[in-house]
Short mmCIF file of C-alpha atoms in Angstrom, two decimals:
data_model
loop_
_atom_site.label_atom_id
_atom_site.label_comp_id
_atom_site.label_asym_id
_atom_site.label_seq_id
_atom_site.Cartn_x
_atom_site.Cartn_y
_atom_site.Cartn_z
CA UNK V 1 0.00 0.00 0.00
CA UNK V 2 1.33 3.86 -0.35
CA UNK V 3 2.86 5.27 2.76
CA UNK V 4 0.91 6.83 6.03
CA UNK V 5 1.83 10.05 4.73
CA UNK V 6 0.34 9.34 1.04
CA UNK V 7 -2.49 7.50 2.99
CA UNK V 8 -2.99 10.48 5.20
CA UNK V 9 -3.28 13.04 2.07
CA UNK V 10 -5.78 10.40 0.43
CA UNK V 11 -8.10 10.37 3.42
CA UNK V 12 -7.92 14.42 3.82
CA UNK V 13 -8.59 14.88 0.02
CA UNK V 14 -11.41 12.58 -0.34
CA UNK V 15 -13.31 13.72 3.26
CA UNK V 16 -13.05 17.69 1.42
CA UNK V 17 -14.49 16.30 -2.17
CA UNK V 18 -17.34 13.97 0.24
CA UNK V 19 -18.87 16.86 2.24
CA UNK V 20 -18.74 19.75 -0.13
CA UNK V 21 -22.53 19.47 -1.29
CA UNK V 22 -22.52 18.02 -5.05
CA UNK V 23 -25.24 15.60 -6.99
CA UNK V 24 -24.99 12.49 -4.81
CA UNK V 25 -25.96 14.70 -1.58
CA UNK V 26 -28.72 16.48 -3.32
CA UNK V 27 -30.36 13.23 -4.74
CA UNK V 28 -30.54 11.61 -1.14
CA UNK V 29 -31.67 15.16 0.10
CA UNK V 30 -34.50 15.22 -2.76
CA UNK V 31 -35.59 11.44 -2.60
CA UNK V 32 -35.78 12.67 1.99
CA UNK V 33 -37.93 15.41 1.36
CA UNK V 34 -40.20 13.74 -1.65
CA UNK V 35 -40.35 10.21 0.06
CA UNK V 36 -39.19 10.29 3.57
CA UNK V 37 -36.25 9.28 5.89
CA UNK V 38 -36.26 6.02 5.00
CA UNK V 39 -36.86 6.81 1.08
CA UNK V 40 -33.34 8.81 1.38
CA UNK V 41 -31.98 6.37 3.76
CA UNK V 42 -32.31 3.38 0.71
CA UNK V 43 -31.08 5.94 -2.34
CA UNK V 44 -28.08 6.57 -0.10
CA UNK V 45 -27.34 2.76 0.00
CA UNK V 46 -28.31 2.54 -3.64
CA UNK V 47 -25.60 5.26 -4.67
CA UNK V 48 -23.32 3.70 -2.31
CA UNK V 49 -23.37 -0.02 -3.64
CA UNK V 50 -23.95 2.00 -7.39
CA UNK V 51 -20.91 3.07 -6.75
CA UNK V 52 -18.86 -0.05 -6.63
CA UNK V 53 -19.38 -0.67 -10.22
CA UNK V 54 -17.47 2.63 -10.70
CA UNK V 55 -14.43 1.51 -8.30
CA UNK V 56 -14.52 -2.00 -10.11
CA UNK V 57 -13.89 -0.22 -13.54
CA UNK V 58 -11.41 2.44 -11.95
CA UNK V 59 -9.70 -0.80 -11.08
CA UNK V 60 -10.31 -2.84 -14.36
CA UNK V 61 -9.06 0.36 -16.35
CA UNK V 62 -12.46 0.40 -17.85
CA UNK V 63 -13.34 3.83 -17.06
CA UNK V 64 -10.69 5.11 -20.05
CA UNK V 65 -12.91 3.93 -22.45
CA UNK V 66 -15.02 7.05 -21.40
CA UNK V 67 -11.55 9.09 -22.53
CA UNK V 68 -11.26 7.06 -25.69
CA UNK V 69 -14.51 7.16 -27.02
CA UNK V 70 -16.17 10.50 -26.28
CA UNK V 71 -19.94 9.39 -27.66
CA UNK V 72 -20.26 6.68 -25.58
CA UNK V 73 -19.54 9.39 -22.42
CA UNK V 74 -21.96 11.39 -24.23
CA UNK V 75 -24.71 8.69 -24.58
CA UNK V 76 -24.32 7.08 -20.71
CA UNK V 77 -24.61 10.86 -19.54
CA UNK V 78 -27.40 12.04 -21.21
CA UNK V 79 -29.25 8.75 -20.30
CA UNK V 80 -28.61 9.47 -16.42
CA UNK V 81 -29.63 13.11 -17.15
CA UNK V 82 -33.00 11.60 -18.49
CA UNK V 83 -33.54 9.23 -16.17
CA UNK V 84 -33.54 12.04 -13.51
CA UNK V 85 -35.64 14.58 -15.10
CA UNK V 86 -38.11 11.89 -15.48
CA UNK V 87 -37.83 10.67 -11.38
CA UNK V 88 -38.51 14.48 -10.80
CA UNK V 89 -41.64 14.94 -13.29
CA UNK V 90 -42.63 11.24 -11.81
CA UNK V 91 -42.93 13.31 -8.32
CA UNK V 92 -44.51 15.93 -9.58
CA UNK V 93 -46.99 14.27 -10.65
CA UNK V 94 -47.17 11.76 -7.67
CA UNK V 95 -50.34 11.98 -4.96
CA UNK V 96 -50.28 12.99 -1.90
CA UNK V 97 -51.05 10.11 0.60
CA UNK V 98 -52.31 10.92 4.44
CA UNK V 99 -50.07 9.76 6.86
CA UNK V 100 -51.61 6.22 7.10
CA UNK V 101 -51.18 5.90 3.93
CA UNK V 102 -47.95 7.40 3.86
CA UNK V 103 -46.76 4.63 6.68
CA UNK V 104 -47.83 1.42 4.21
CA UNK V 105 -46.07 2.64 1.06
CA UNK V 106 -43.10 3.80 2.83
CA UNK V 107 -41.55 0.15 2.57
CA UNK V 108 -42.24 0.18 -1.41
CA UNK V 109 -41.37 3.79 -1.43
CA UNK V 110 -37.85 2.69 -0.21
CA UNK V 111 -37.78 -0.26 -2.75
CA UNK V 112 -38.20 1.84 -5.32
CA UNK V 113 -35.97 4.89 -4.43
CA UNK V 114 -32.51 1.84 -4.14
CA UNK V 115 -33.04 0.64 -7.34
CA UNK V 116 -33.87 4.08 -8.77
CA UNK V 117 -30.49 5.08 -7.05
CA UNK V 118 -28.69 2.37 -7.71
CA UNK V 119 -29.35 3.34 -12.25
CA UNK V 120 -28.83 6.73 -11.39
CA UNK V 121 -25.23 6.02 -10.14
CA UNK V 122 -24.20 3.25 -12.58
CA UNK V 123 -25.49 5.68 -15.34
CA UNK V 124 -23.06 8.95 -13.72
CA UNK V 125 -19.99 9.06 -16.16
CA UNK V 126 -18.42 11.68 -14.16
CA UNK V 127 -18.09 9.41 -11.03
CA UNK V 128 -16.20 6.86 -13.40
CA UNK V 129 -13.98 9.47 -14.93
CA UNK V 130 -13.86 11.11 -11.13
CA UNK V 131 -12.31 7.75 -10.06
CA UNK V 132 -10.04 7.24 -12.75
CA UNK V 133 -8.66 10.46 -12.90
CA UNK V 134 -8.33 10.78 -8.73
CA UNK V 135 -7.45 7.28 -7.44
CA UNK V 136 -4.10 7.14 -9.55
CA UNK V 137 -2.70 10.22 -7.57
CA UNK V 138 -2.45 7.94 -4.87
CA UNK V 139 -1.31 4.62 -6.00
CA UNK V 140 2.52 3.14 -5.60
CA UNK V 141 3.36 1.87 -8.36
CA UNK V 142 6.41 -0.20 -5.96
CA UNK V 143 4.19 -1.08 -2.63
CA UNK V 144 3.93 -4.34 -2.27
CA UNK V 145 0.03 -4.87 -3.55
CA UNK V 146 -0.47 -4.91 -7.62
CA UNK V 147 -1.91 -1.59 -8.59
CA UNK V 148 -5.40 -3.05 -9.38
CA UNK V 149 -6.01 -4.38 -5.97
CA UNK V 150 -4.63 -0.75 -4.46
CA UNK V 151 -7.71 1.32 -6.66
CA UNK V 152 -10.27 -1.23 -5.43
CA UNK V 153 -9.01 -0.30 -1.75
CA UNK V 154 -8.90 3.48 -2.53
CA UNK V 155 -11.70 3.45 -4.36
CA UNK V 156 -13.96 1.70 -1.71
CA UNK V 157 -12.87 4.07 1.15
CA UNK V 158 -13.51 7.00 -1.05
CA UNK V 159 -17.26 5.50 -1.83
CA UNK V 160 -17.37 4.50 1.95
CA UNK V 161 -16.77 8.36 2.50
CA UNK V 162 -19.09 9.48 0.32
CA UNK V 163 -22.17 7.38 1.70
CA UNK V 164 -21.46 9.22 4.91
CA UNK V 165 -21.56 12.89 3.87
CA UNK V 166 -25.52 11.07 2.12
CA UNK V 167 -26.64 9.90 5.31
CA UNK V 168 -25.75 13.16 6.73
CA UNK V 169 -27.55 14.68 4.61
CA UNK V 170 -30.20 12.77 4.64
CA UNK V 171 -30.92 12.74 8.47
CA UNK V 172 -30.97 16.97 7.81
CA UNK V 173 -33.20 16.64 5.12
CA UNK V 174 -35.09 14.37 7.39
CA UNK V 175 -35.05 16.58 10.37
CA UNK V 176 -36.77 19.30 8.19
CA UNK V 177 -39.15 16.84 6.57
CA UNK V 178 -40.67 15.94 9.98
CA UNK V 179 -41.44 19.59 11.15
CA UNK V 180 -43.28 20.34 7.88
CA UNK V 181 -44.87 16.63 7.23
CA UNK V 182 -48.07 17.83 9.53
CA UNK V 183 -50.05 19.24 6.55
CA UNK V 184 -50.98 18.16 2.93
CA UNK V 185 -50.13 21.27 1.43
CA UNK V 186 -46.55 21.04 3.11
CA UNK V 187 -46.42 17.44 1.62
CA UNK V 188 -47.29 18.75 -1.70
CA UNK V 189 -44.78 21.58 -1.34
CA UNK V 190 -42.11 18.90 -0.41
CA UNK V 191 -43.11 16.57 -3.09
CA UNK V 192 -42.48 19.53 -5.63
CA UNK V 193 -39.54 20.68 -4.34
CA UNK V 194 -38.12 17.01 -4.52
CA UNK V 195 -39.06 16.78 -8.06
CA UNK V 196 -37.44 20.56 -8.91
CA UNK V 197 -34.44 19.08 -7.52
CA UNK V 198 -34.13 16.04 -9.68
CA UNK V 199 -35.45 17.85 -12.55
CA UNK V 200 -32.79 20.69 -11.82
CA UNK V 201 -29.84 18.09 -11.41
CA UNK V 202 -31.05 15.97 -14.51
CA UNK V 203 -30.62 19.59 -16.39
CA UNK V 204 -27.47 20.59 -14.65
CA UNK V 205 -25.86 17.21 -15.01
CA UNK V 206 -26.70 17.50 -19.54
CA UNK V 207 -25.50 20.45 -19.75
CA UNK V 208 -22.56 21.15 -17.66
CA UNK V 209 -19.68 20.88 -19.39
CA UNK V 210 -17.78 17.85 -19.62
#
């Protein structure tokens, strides 16, 4: 493995890039205030084990391909931006349930908000270039584990790191959620601003420059 001090520098770096506030955290914070605590709770596991298919191809050396051939970067990120727009018009249009109701779809609510994570993650180019581009900094080329099996280290504590600046923010999201679940029309009001959200990140994740 690299030394403590390269270790130490990893750790540092990576806790700065996990809780500065950037799509991962706002997904978990939008699914919270659409869905729910335990609605965010299950998209941050979903990014989190999402994830792992991006530190198996920072490993495998798969994520060049994204360098090599540009339309196929193009294609997978559009796709993910699509996929969120549509969660967030899916909310939109979504009914408001009373809080009995609320309590007997949460379970299916979660369901559906780990699997919905778990596409929007895999489909995130920029978390596979991300890895490709940042785990390498840190690698030793002489320690005494290959270089594969160091990125699939790195890159699991860096996705470990990252699932705890989500649940973070999803226990704040939560904590707001709760004071303003008392009424319909602040359900509805959460519901929509879940939606603007994903809509707004679907948007900002097409066009932002690669």
């Amino acid at each position: 493995m690299p030394s403590i001090e390269l270790l130490i520098a990893f750790i540092a770096t990576t806790a700065v890039f996990a809780y500065i506030p950037g799509p991962a955290m706002l997904y978990a914070a939008a699914q919270t205030i659409a869905r729910g605590r335990w609605s965010g709770l299950m998209a941050a596991l979903g990014i989190h084990l999402g994830g792992y298919a991006h530190v198996i191809a920072a490993a495998a050396g798969l994520s060049i391909l994204f360098h090599a051939v540009p339309t196929l970067y193009l294609i997978v990120k559009f796709a993910g931006a699509a996929y969120l727009v549509w969660l967030g018009i899916s909310l939109f249009r979504a009914k408001v349930e009373g809080d009995a109701a609320q309590a007997s779809i949460e379970p299916k609510s979660g369901r559906r908000a780990f699997f919905q994570s778990v596409t929007v993650e895999v489909l995130n180019p920029k978390t596979a270039i991300f890895f490709v581009a940042f785990l390498p900094q840190f690698v030793d080329a002489s320690a005494a584990f290959p270089v594969w099996l160091q990125l699939a280290i790195l890159g699991t504590i860096v996705n470990l790191m990252f699932s705890s600046a989500d649940i973070v923010c999803v226990f704040l999201a939560g904590a707001v959620m709760t004071k303003l679940r008392r009424s319909s029309s602040a359900q509805r009001l959460m519901q929509r601003a879940g939606g603007t959200m994903l809509v707004g990140l679907g948007a900002h994740l097409a066009f932002q420059k690669s």
